[in-house]
Amino acid sequence: MFRSSFDKNLENATSHLRLEPDWPSILLICDEINQKDVTPKNAFAAIKKKMNSPNPHSSCYSLLVLESIVKNCGAPVHEEVFTKENCEMFSSFLESTPHENVRQKMLELVQTWAYAFRSSDKYQAIKDTMTILKAKGHTFPELREADAMFTADTAPNWADGRVCHRCRVEFTFTNRKHHCRNCGQVFCGQCTAKQCPLPKYGIEKEVRVCDGCFAALQRPTSG
Ligand SMILES: O=P(O)(O)O[C@@H]1[C@H](O)[C@H](OP(=O)(O)O)[C@@H](O)[C@H](O)[C@H]1O
């Protein structure tokens, strides 16, 4: 069965043979999500499977991967993870796991996420989960505010359109759509023939960008 690079990185990051976190693999997983090499949906589904591993180390490491993608991959991951259904799953997961370290880590994450979104009107489900767990008498570990700081920038969602955003030529079967990873606009192939990394979005590899963004990104940032 074809194993994607993401699968290999997740396998490494959650191996029960590890004695300490495999940060390089975890960061590669974040890059792959930010670069759209893997969708948040597929990534979270695979992480959920690892959460339910009978081995407490694998399960705990999968929570570390989940913590990292929430922290580093922004809204696309938040929208996938913090649904009412998933938040209820986190609650039943921590109440059913036989492993105390896994339960503690899940409690810590629910608290961190509820705190991180405290002033946002989105993701009410994770805040409700925190409230319910507290009301049930669960004791939470000390909150580390630094853990609730998420990287600010994530690449913009992709716009759609019938014509190239730059030269206005109409898309056809042969003149196909492409997207600039920096501005998210839709362009023809000729207007997005360049590539460059987008470190501000956690994208280290060269990705497709439009001529306008390419020029802007080459200009030295005004000091
Ligand atoms: O090749 P197609 O079957 O037309 O599909 C397009 C490619 O996947 C483009 O990827 P790219 O931007 O990396 O080229 C993407 O930006 C477009 O939205 C898709 O419509």
mmCIF file with all atom_site columns, N, CA and C in Angstrom, residues 104-173:
data_model
loop_
_atom_site.group_PDB
_atom_site.id
_atom_site.type_symbol
_atom_site.label_atom_id
_atom_site.label_alt_id
_atom_site.label_comp_id
_atom_site.label_asym_id
_atom_site.label_entity_id
_atom_site.label_seq_id
_atom_site.pdbx_PDB_ins_code
_atom_site.Cartn_x
_atom_site.Cartn_y
_atom_site.Cartn_z
_atom_site.occupancy
_atom_site.B_iso_or_equiv
_atom_site.pdbx_formal_charge
_atom_site.auth_seq_id
_atom_site.auth_comp_id
_atom_site.auth_asym_id
_atom_site.auth_atom_id
_atom_site.pdbx_PDB_model_num
ATOM 1   N N  . GLN A 1 104 ? -3.794  12.957 31.156  1.00 0.00 ? 104 GLN A N  1
ATOM 2   C CA . GLN A 1 104 ? -3.266  14.251 31.581  1.00 0.00 ? 104 GLN A CA 1
ATOM 3   C C  . GLN A 1 104 ? -2.949  15.142 30.371  1.00 0.00 ? 104 GLN A C  1
ATOM 4   N N  . LYS A 1 105 ? -2.375  14.534 29.332  1.00 0.00 ? 105 LYS A N  1
ATOM 5   C CA . LYS A 1 105 ? -1.997  15.317 28.143  1.00 0.00 ? 105 LYS A CA 1
ATOM 6   C C  . LYS A 1 105 ? -3.244  15.835 27.438  1.00 0.00 ? 105 LYS A C  1
ATOM 7   N N  . MET A 1 106 ? -4.287  14.995 27.374  1.00 0.00 ? 106 MET A N  1
ATOM 8   C CA . MET A 1 106 ? -5.529  15.436 26.712  1.00 0.00 ? 106 MET A CA 1
ATOM 9   C C  . MET A 1 106 ? -6.179  16.577 27.510  1.00 0.00 ? 106 MET A C  1
ATOM 10  N N  . LEU A 1 107 ? -6.159  16.444 28.843  1.00 0.00 ? 107 LEU A N  1
ATOM 11  C CA . LEU A 1 107 ? -6.720  17.518 29.700  1.00 0.00 ? 107 LEU A CA 1
ATOM 12  C C  . LEU A 1 107 ? -5.960  18.816 29.453  1.00 0.00 ? 107 LEU A C  1
ATOM 13  N N  . GLU A 1 108 ? -4.633  18.692 29.393  1.00 0.00 ? 108 GLU A N  1
ATOM 14  C CA . GLU A 1 108 ? -3.768  19.878 29.178  1.00 0.00 ? 108 GLU A CA 1
ATOM 15  C C  . GLU A 1 108 ? -4.116  20.538 27.844  1.00 0.00 ? 108 GLU A C  1
ATOM 16  N N  . LEU A 1 109 ? -4.336  19.723 26.818  1.00 0.00 ? 109 LEU A N  1
ATOM 17  C CA . LEU A 1 109 ? -4.628  20.271 25.486  1.00 0.00 ? 109 LEU A CA 1
ATOM 18  C C  . LEU A 1 109 ? -5.995  20.932 25.448  1.00 0.00 ? 109 LEU A C  1
ATOM 19  N N  . VAL A 1 110 ? -6.986  20.297 26.053  1.00 0.00 ? 110 VAL A N  1
ATOM 20  C CA . VAL A 1 110 ? -8.330  20.894 26.061  1.00 0.00 ? 110 VAL A CA 1
ATOM 21  C C  . VAL A 1 110 ? -8.265  22.255 26.749  1.00 0.00 ? 110 VAL A C  1
ATOM 22  N N  . GLN A 1 111 ? -7.539  22.322 27.844  1.00 0.00 ? 111 GLN A N  1
ATOM 23  C CA . GLN A 1 111 ? -7.415  23.594 28.582  1.00 0.00 ? 111 GLN A CA 1
ATOM 24  C C  . GLN A 1 111 ? -6.682  24.644 27.751  1.00 0.00 ? 111 GLN A C  1
ATOM 25  N N  . THR A 1 112 ? -5.574  24.234 27.129  1.00 0.00 ? 112 THR A N  1
ATOM 26  C CA . THR A 1 112 ? -4.786  25.174 26.316  1.00 0.00 ? 112 THR A CA 1
ATOM 27  C C  . THR A 1 112 ? -5.624  25.719 25.169  1.00 0.00 ? 112 THR A C  1
ATOM 28  N N  . TRP A 1 113 ? -6.362  24.822 24.489  1.00 0.00 ? 113 TRP A N  1
ATOM 29  C CA . TRP A 1 113 ? -7.142  25.253 23.329  1.00 0.00 ? 113 TRP A CA 1
ATOM 30  C C  . TRP A 1 113 ? -8.308  26.142 23.769  1.00 0.00 ? 113 TRP A C  1
ATOM 31  N N  . ALA A 1 114 ? -8.952  25.777 24.888  1.00 0.00 ? 114 ALA A N  1
ATOM 32  C CA . ALA A 1 114 ? -10.072 26.605 25.366  1.00 0.00 ? 114 ALA A CA 1
ATOM 33  C C  . ALA A 1 114 ? -9.561  28.000 25.711  1.00 0.00 ? 114 ALA A C  1
ATOM 34  N N  . TYR A 1 115 ? -8.342  28.035 26.259  1.00 0.00 ? 115 TYR A N  1
ATOM 35  C CA . TYR A 1 115 ? -7.761  29.342 26.611  1.00 0.00 ? 115 TYR A CA 1
ATOM 36  C C  . TYR A 1 115 ? -7.392  30.120 25.346  1.00 0.00 ? 115 TYR A C  1
ATOM 37  N N  . ALA A 1 116 ? -6.793  29.414 24.380  1.00 0.00 ? 116 ALA A N  1
ATOM 38  C CA . ALA A 1 116 ? -6.313  30.079 23.154  1.00 0.00 ? 116 ALA A CA 1
ATOM 39  C C  . ALA A 1 116 ? -7.474  30.744 22.415  1.00 0.00 ? 116 ALA A C  1
ATOM 40  N N  . PHE A 1 117 ? -8.653  30.121 22.459  1.00 0.00 ? 117 PHE A N  1
ATOM 41  C CA . PHE A 1 117 ? -9.806  30.661 21.717  1.00 0.00 ? 117 PHE A CA 1
ATOM 42  C C  . PHE A 1 117 ? -10.759 31.422 22.635  1.00 0.00 ? 117 PHE A C  1
ATOM 43  N N  . ARG A 1 118 ? -10.277 31.797 23.833  1.00 0.00 ? 118 ARG A N  1
ATOM 44  C CA . ARG A 1 118 ? -11.177 32.379 24.841  1.00 0.00 ? 118 ARG A CA 1
ATOM 45  C C  . ARG A 1 118 ? -11.877 33.640 24.328  1.00 0.00 ? 118 ARG A C  1
ATOM 46  N N  . SER A 1 119 ? -11.174 34.433 23.499  1.00 0.00 ? 119 SER A N  1
ATOM 47  C CA . SER A 1 119 ? -11.803 35.701 23.075  1.00 0.00 ? 119 SER A CA 1
ATOM 48  C C  . SER A 1 119 ? -12.329 35.598 21.640  1.00 0.00 ? 119 SER A C  1
ATOM 49  N N  . SER A 1 120 ? -12.334 34.370 21.098  1.00 0.00 ? 120 SER A N  1
ATOM 50  C CA . SER A 1 120 ? -12.842 34.220 19.727  1.00 0.00 ? 120 SER A CA 1
ATOM 51  C C  . SER A 1 120 ? -14.270 33.696 19.790  1.00 0.00 ? 120 SER A C  1
ATOM 52  N N  . ASP A 1 121 ? -15.117 34.143 18.851  1.00 0.00 ? 121 ASP A N  1
ATOM 53  C CA . ASP A 1 121 ? -16.503 33.624 18.896  1.00 0.00 ? 121 ASP A CA 1
ATOM 54  C C  . ASP A 1 121 ? -16.583 32.293 18.146  1.00 0.00 ? 121 ASP A C  1
ATOM 55  N N  . LYS A 1 122 ? -15.433 31.858 17.600  1.00 0.00 ? 122 LYS A N  1
ATOM 56  C CA . LYS A 1 122 ? -15.414 30.559 16.924  1.00 0.00 ? 122 LYS A CA 1
ATOM 57  C C  . LYS A 1 122 ? -14.995 29.483 17.923  1.00 0.00 ? 122 LYS A C  1
ATOM 58  N N  . TYR A 1 123 ? -15.182 28.257 17.510  1.00 0.00 ? 123 TYR A N  1
ATOM 59  C CA . TYR A 1 123 ? -14.711 27.101 18.287  1.00 0.00 ? 123 TYR A CA 1
ATOM 60  C C  . TYR A 1 123 ? -15.281 27.094 19.713  1.00 0.00 ? 123 TYR A C  1
ATOM 61  N N  . GLN A 1 124 ? -16.563 27.419 19.806  1.00 0.00 ? 124 GLN A N  1
ATOM 62  C CA . GLN A 1 124 ? -17.214 27.407 21.136  1.00 0.00 ? 124 GLN A CA 1
ATOM 63  C C  . GLN A 1 124 ? -17.195 25.990 21.721  1.00 0.00 ? 124 GLN A C  1
ATOM 64  N N  . ALA A 1 125 ? -17.166 24.976 20.828  1.00 0.00 ? 125 ALA A N  1
ATOM 65  C CA . ALA A 1 125 ? -17.257 23.582 21.306  1.00 0.00 ? 125 ALA A CA 1
ATOM 66  C C  . ALA A 1 125 ? -16.110 23.220 22.239  1.00 0.00 ? 125 ALA A C  1
ATOM 67  N N  . ILE A 1 126 ? -14.897 23.696 21.949  1.00 0.00 ? 126 ILE A N  1
ATOM 68  C CA . ILE A 1 126 ? -13.771 23.317 22.816  1.00 0.00 ? 126 ILE A CA 1
ATOM 69  C C  . ILE A 1 126 ? -13.897 24.025 24.171  1.00 0.00 ? 126 ILE A C  1
ATOM 70  N N  . LYS A 1 127 ? -14.499 25.214 24.152  1.00 0.00 ? 127 LYS A N  1
ATOM 71  C CA . LYS A 1 127 ? -14.677 25.939 25.427  1.00 0.00 ? 127 LYS A CA 1
ATOM 72  C C  . LYS A 1 127 ? -15.763 25.245 26.254  1.00 0.00 ? 127 LYS A C  1
ATOM 73  N N  . ASP A 1 128 ? -16.792 24.787 25.552  1.00 0.00 ? 128 ASP A N  1
ATOM 74  C CA . ASP A 1 128 ? -17.854 24.057 26.270  1.00 0.00 ? 128 ASP A CA 1
ATOM 75  C C  . ASP A 1 128 ? -17.308 22.758 26.857  1.00 0.00 ? 128 ASP A C  1
ATOM 76  N N  . THR A 1 129 ? -16.423 22.108 26.100  1.00 0.00 ? 129 THR A N  1
ATOM 77  C CA . THR A 1 129 ? -15.839 20.839 26.583  1.00 0.00 ? 129 THR A CA 1
ATOM 78  C C  . THR A 1 129 ? -15.068 21.069 27.875  1.00 0.00 ? 129 THR A C  1
ATOM 79  N N  . MET A 1 130 ? -14.329 22.168 27.886  1.00 0.00 ? 130 MET A N  1
ATOM 80  C CA . MET A 1 130 ? -13.551 22.521 29.099  1.00 0.00 ? 130 MET A CA 1
ATOM 81  C C  . MET A 1 130 ? -14.500 22.739 30.277  1.00 0.00 ? 130 MET A C  1
ATOM 82  N N  . THR A 1 131 ? -15.581 23.494 30.018  1.00 0.00 ? 131 THR A N  1
ATOM 83  C CA . THR A 1 131 ? -16.554 23.801 31.086  1.00 0.00 ? 131 THR A CA 1
ATOM 84  C C  . THR A 1 131 ? -17.171 22.516 31.626  1.00 0.00 ? 131 THR A C  1
ATOM 85  N N  . ILE A 1 132 ? -17.541 21.633 30.709  1.00 0.00 ? 132 ILE A N  1
ATOM 86  C CA . ILE A 1 132 ? -18.202 20.387 31.127  1.00 0.00 ? 132 ILE A CA 1
ATOM 87  C C  . ILE A 1 132 ? -17.236 19.507 31.935  1.00 0.00 ? 132 ILE A C  1
ATOM 88  N N  . LEU A 1 133 ? -15.990 19.411 31.447  1.00 0.00 ? 133 LEU A N  1
ATOM 89  C CA . LEU A 1 133 ? -15.019 18.560 32.172  1.00 0.00 ? 133 LEU A CA 1
ATOM 90  C C  . LEU A 1 133 ? -14.758 19.120 33.576  1.00 0.00 ? 133 LEU A C  1
ATOM 91  N N  . LYS A 1 134 ? -14.688 20.451 33.671  1.00 0.00 ? 134 LYS A N  1
ATOM 92  C CA . LYS A 1 134 ? -14.480 21.076 34.994  1.00 0.00 ? 134 LYS A CA 1
ATOM 93  C C  . LYS A 1 134 ? -15.666 20.751 35.890  1.00 0.00 ? 134 LYS A C  1
ATOM 94  N N  . ALA A 1 135 ? -16.868 20.881 35.320  1.00 0.00 ? 135 ALA A N  1
ATOM 95  C CA . ALA A 1 135 ? -18.089 20.636 36.125  1.00 0.00 ? 135 ALA A CA 1
ATOM 96  C C  . ALA A 1 135 ? -18.129 19.179 36.584  1.00 0.00 ? 135 ALA A C  1
ATOM 97  N N  . LYS A 1 136 ? -17.513 18.300 35.786  1.00 0.00 ? 136 LYS A N  1
ATOM 98  C CA . LYS A 1 136 ? -17.483 16.878 36.172  1.00 0.00 ? 136 LYS A CA 1
ATOM 99  C C  . LYS A 1 136 ? -16.404 16.608 37.224  1.00 0.00 ? 136 LYS A C  1
ATOM 100 N N  . GLY A 1 137 ? -15.639 17.637 37.550  1.00 0.00 ? 137 GLY A N  1
ATOM 101 C CA . GLY A 1 137 ? -14.668 17.470 38.635  1.00 0.00 ? 137 GLY A CA 1
ATOM 102 C C  . GLY A 1 137 ? -13.271 17.119 38.182  1.00 0.00 ? 137 GLY A C  1
ATOM 103 N N  . HIS A 1 138 ? -13.012 17.148 36.869  1.00 0.00 ? 138 HIS A N  1
ATOM 104 C CA . HIS A 1 138 ? -11.637 16.871 36.404  1.00 0.00 ? 138 HIS A CA 1
ATOM 105 C C  . HIS A 1 138 ? -10.719 17.997 36.870  1.00 0.00 ? 138 HIS A C  1
ATOM 106 N N  . THR A 1 139 ? -9.529  17.621 37.330  1.00 0.00 ? 139 THR A N  1
ATOM 107 C CA . THR A 1 139 ? -8.563  18.674 37.691  1.00 0.00 ? 139 THR A CA 1
ATOM 108 C C  . THR A 1 139 ? -7.590  18.839 36.531  1.00 0.00 ? 139 THR A C  1
ATOM 109 N N  . PHE A 1 140 ? -7.350  20.085 36.178  1.00 0.00 ? 140 PHE A N  1
ATOM 110 C CA . PHE A 1 140 ? -6.494  20.392 35.029  1.00 0.00 ? 140 PHE A CA 1
ATOM 111 C C  . PHE A 1 140 ? -5.092  20.761 35.492  1.00 0.00 ? 140 PHE A C  1
ATOM 112 N N  . PRO A 1 141 ? -4.088  20.436 34.655  1.00 0.00 ? 141 PRO A N  1
ATOM 113 C CA . PRO A 1 141 ? -2.720  20.830 35.029  1.00 0.00 ? 141 PRO A CA 1
ATOM 114 C C  . PRO A 1 141 ? -2.566  22.345 34.960  1.00 0.00 ? 141 PRO A C  1
ATOM 115 N N  . GLU A 1 142 ? -1.445  22.815 35.477  1.00 0.00 ? 142 GLU A N  1
ATOM 116 C CA . GLU A 1 142 ? -1.136  24.245 35.455  1.00 0.00 ? 142 GLU A CA 1
ATOM 117 C C  . GLU A 1 142 ? -1.171  24.735 34.004  1.00 0.00 ? 142 GLU A C  1
ATOM 118 N N  . LEU A 1 143 ? -1.885  25.842 33.719  1.00 0.00 ? 143 LEU A N  1
ATOM 119 C CA . LEU A 1 143 ? -1.943  26.357 32.343  1.00 0.00 ? 143 LEU A CA 1
ATOM 120 C C  . LEU A 1 143 ? -0.665  27.113 32.019  1.00 0.00 ? 143 LEU A C  1
ATOM 121 N N  . ARG A 1 144 ? -0.028  26.735 30.904  1.00 0.00 ? 144 ARG A N  1
ATOM 122 C CA . ARG A 1 144 ? 1.167   27.490 30.491  1.00 0.00 ? 144 ARG A CA 1
ATOM 123 C C  . ARG A 1 144 ? 0.717   28.380 29.325  1.00 0.00 ? 144 ARG A C  1
ATOM 124 N N  . GLU A 1 145 ? 0.578   29.683 29.561  1.00 0.00 ? 145 GLU A N  1
ATOM 125 C CA . GLU A 1 145 ? 0.033   30.572 28.518  1.00 0.00 ? 145 GLU A CA 1
ATOM 126 C C  . GLU A 1 145 ? 0.844   30.481 27.228  1.00 0.00 ? 145 GLU A C  1
ATOM 127 N N  . ALA A 1 146 ? 2.136   30.254 27.369  1.00 0.00 ? 146 ALA A N  1
ATOM 128 C CA . ALA A 1 146 ? 2.990   30.211 26.153  1.00 0.00 ? 146 ALA A CA 1
ATOM 129 C C  . ALA A 1 146 ? 2.504   29.108 25.216  1.00 0.00 ? 146 ALA A C  1
ATOM 130 N N  . ASP A 1 147 ? 1.953   28.049 25.810  1.00 0.00 ? 147 ASP A N  1
ATOM 131 C CA . ASP A 1 147 ? 1.488   26.926 24.963  1.00 0.00 ? 147 ASP A CA 1
ATOM 132 C C  . ASP A 1 147 ? 0.290   27.333 24.131  1.00 0.00 ? 147 ASP A C  1
ATOM 133 N N  . ALA A 1 148 ? -0.363  28.424 24.528  1.00 0.00 ? 148 ALA A N  1
ATOM 134 C CA . ALA A 1 148 ? -1.597  28.790 23.824  1.00 0.00 ? 148 ALA A CA 1
ATOM 135 C C  . ALA A 1 148 ? -1.324  29.839 22.756  1.00 0.00 ? 148 ALA A C  1
ATOM 136 N N  . MET A 1 149 ? -0.009  30.072 22.497  1.00 0.00 ? 149 MET A N  1
ATOM 137 C CA . MET A 1 149 ? 0.310   31.063 21.456  1.00 0.00 ? 149 MET A CA 1
ATOM 138 C C  . MET A 1 149 ? 0.444   30.322 20.129  1.00 0.00 ? 149 MET A C  1
ATOM 139 N N  . PHE A 1 150 ? -0.389  30.683 19.163  1.00 0.00 ? 150 PHE A N  1
ATOM 140 C CA . PHE A 1 150 ? -0.302  30.006 17.870  1.00 0.00 ? 150 PHE A CA 1
ATOM 141 C C  . PHE A 1 150 ? 0.443   30.885 16.871  1.00 0.00 ? 150 PHE A C  1
ATOM 142 N N  . THR A 1 151 ? 1.115   30.252 15.921  1.00 0.00 ? 151 THR A N  1
ATOM 143 C CA . THR A 1 151 ? 1.800   31.080 14.897  1.00 0.00 ? 151 THR A CA 1
ATOM 144 C C  . THR A 1 151 ? 0.718   31.891 14.176  1.00 0.00 ? 151 THR A C  1
ATOM 145 N N  . ALA A 1 152 ? 0.992   33.151 13.948  1.00 0.00 ? 152 ALA A N  1
ATOM 146 C CA . ALA A 1 152 ? -0.055  34.055 13.456  1.00 0.00 ? 152 ALA A CA 1
ATOM 147 C C  . ALA A 1 152 ? -0.460  33.727 12.023  1.00 0.00 ? 152 ALA A C  1
ATOM 148 N N  . ASP A 1 153 ? 0.544   33.613 11.142  1.00 0.00 ? 153 ASP A N  1
ATOM 149 C CA . ASP A 1 153 ? 0.209   33.562 9.718   1.00 0.00 ? 153 ASP A CA 1
ATOM 150 C C  . ASP A 1 153 ? 0.003   32.167 9.161   1.00 0.00 ? 153 ASP A C  1
ATOM 151 N N  . THR A 1 154 ? -1.109  32.009 8.420   1.00 0.00 ? 154 THR A N  1
ATOM 152 C CA . THR A 1 154 ? -1.228  30.797 7.610   1.00 0.00 ? 154 THR A CA 1
ATOM 153 C C  . THR A 1 154 ? -1.576  31.255 6.199   1.00 0.00 ? 154 THR A C  1
ATOM 154 N N  . ALA A 1 155 ? -1.203  30.436 5.242   1.00 0.00 ? 155 ALA A N  1
ATOM 155 C CA . ALA A 1 155 ? -1.416  30.819 3.841   1.00 0.00 ? 155 ALA A CA 1
ATOM 156 C C  . ALA A 1 155 ? -2.908  31.061 3.600   1.00 0.00 ? 155 ALA A C  1
ATOM 157 N N  . PRO A 1 156 ? -3.245  32.024 2.759   1.00 0.00 ? 156 PRO A N  1
ATOM 158 C CA . PRO A 1 156 ? -4.659  32.351 2.521   1.00 0.00 ? 156 PRO A CA 1
ATOM 159 C C  . PRO A 1 156 ? -5.385  31.232 1.778   1.00 0.00 ? 156 PRO A C  1
ATOM 160 N N  . ASN A 1 157 ? -6.699  31.137 2.036   1.00 0.00 ? 157 ASN A N  1
ATOM 161 C CA . ASN A 1 157 ? -7.522  30.171 1.285   1.00 0.00 ? 157 ASN A CA 1
ATOM 162 C C  . ASN A 1 157 ? -7.519  30.573 -0.179  1.00 0.00 ? 157 ASN A C  1
ATOM 163 N N  . TRP A 1 158 ? -7.769  29.594 -1.055  1.00 0.00 ? 158 TRP A N  1
ATOM 164 C CA . TRP A 1 158 ? -7.689  29.860 -2.496  1.00 0.00 ? 158 TRP A CA 1
ATOM 165 C C  . TRP A 1 158 ? -8.996  30.431 -3.034  1.00 0.00 ? 158 TRP A C  1
ATOM 166 N N  . ALA A 1 159 ? -8.867  31.529 -3.804  1.00 0.00 ? 159 ALA A N  1
ATOM 167 C CA . ALA A 1 159 ? -10.055 32.129 -4.437  1.00 0.00 ? 159 ALA A CA 1
ATOM 168 C C  . ALA A 1 159 ? -10.386 31.337 -5.697  1.00 0.00 ? 159 ALA A C  1
ATOM 169 N N  . ASP A 1 160 ? -11.585 31.531 -6.215  1.00 0.00 ? 160 ASP A N  1
ATOM 170 C CA . ASP A 1 160 ? -11.924 30.899 -7.495  1.00 0.00 ? 160 ASP A CA 1
ATOM 171 C C  . ASP A 1 160 ? -12.284 32.006 -8.489  1.00 0.00 ? 160 ASP A C  1
ATOM 172 N N  . GLY A 1 161 ? -12.363 31.661 -9.727  1.00 0.00 ? 161 GLY A N  1
ATOM 173 C CA . GLY A 1 161 ? -12.744 32.689 -10.726 1.00 0.00 ? 161 GLY A CA 1
ATOM 174 C C  . GLY A 1 161 ? -12.735 32.099 -12.131 1.00 0.00 ? 161 GLY A C  1
ATOM 175 N N  . ARG A 1 162 ? -13.376 32.837 -13.034 1.00 0.00 ? 162 ARG A N  1
ATOM 176 C CA . ARG A 1 162 ? -13.438 32.341 -14.417 1.00 0.00 ? 162 ARG A CA 1
ATOM 177 C C  . ARG A 1 162 ? -12.259 32.843 -15.237 1.00 0.00 ? 162 ARG A C  1
ATOM 178 N N  . VAL A 1 163 ? -11.621 33.950 -14.757 1.00 0.00 ? 163 VAL A N  1
ATOM 179 C CA . VAL A 1 163 ? -10.518 34.531 -15.542 1.00 0.00 ? 163 VAL A CA 1
ATOM 180 C C  . VAL A 1 163 ? -9.288  34.673 -14.653 1.00 0.00 ? 163 VAL A C  1
ATOM 181 N N  . CYS A 1 164 ? -8.141  34.782 -15.281 1.00 0.00 ? 164 CYS A N  1
ATOM 182 C CA . CYS A 1 164 ? -6.889  34.953 -14.557 1.00 0.00 ? 164 CYS A CA 1
ATOM 183 C C  . CYS A 1 164 ? -6.920  36.281 -13.796 1.00 0.00 ? 164 CYS A C  1
ATOM 184 N N  . HIS A 1 165 ? -6.544  36.224 -12.553 1.00 0.00 ? 165 HIS A N  1
ATOM 185 C CA . HIS A 1 165 ? -6.611  37.402 -11.679 1.00 0.00 ? 165 HIS A CA 1
ATOM 186 C C  . HIS A 1 165 ? -5.669  38.499 -12.164 1.00 0.00 ? 165 HIS A C  1
ATOM 187 N N  . ARG A 1 166 ? -4.670  38.142 -12.984 1.00 0.00 ? 166 ARG A N  1
ATOM 188 C CA . ARG A 1 166 ? -3.666  39.152 -13.386 1.00 0.00 ? 166 ARG A CA 1
ATOM 189 C C  . ARG A 1 166 ? -3.893  39.605 -14.829 1.00 0.00 ? 166 ARG A C  1
ATOM 190 N N  . CYS A 1 167 ? -4.037  38.634 -15.776 1.00 0.00 ? 167 CYS A N  1
ATOM 191 C CA . CYS A 1 167 ? -4.139  39.071 -17.193 1.00 0.00 ? 167 CYS A CA 1
ATOM 192 C C  . CYS A 1 167 ? -5.578  39.011 -17.695 1.00 0.00 ? 167 CYS A C  1
ATOM 193 N N  . ARG A 1 168 ? -6.478  38.511 -16.838 1.00 0.00 ? 168 ARG A N  1
ATOM 194 C CA . ARG A 1 168 ? -7.934  38.499 -17.125 1.00 0.00 ? 168 ARG A CA 1
ATOM 195 C C  . ARG A 1 168 ? -8.305  37.564 -18.275 1.00 0.00 ? 168 ARG A C  1
ATOM 196 N N  . VAL A 1 169 ? -7.390  36.715 -18.726 1.00 0.00 ? 169 VAL A N  1
ATOM 197 C CA . VAL A 1 169 ? -7.735  35.792 -19.823 1.00 0.00 ? 169 VAL A CA 1
ATOM 198 C C  . VAL A 1 169 ? -8.656  34.703 -19.251 1.00 0.00 ? 169 VAL A C  1
ATOM 199 N N  . GLU A 1 170 ? -9.615  34.255 -20.042 1.00 0.00 ? 170 GLU A N  1
ATOM 200 C CA . GLU A 1 170 ? -10.604 33.281 -19.557 1.00 0.00 ? 170 GLU A CA 1
ATOM 201 C C  . GLU A 1 170 ? -9.972  31.893 -19.450 1.00 0.00 ? 170 GLU A C  1
ATOM 202 N N  . PHE A 1 171 ? -10.352 31.146 -18.399 1.00 0.00 ? 171 PHE A N  1
ATOM 203 C CA . PHE A 1 171 ? -9.842  29.770 -18.266 1.00 0.00 ? 171 PHE A CA 1
ATOM 204 C C  . PHE A 1 171 ? -10.598 28.862 -19.233 1.00 0.00 ? 171 PHE A C  1
ATOM 205 N N  . THR A 1 172 ? -9.844  27.934 -19.843 1.00 0.00 ? 172 THR A N  1
ATOM 206 C CA . THR A 1 172 ? -10.499 26.948 -20.720 1.00 0.00 ? 172 THR A CA 1
ATOM 207 C C  . THR A 1 172 ? -9.904  25.578 -20.378 1.00 0.00 ? 172 THR A C  1
ATOM 208 N N  . PHE A 1 173 ? -10.310 24.556 -21.134 1.00 0.00 ? 173 PHE A N  1
ATOM 209 C CA . PHE A 1 173 ? -9.768  23.222 -20.861 1.00 0.00 ? 173 PHE A CA 1
ATOM 210 C C  . PHE A 1 173 ? -8.250  23.227 -21.031 1.00 0.00 ? 173 PHE A C  1
#
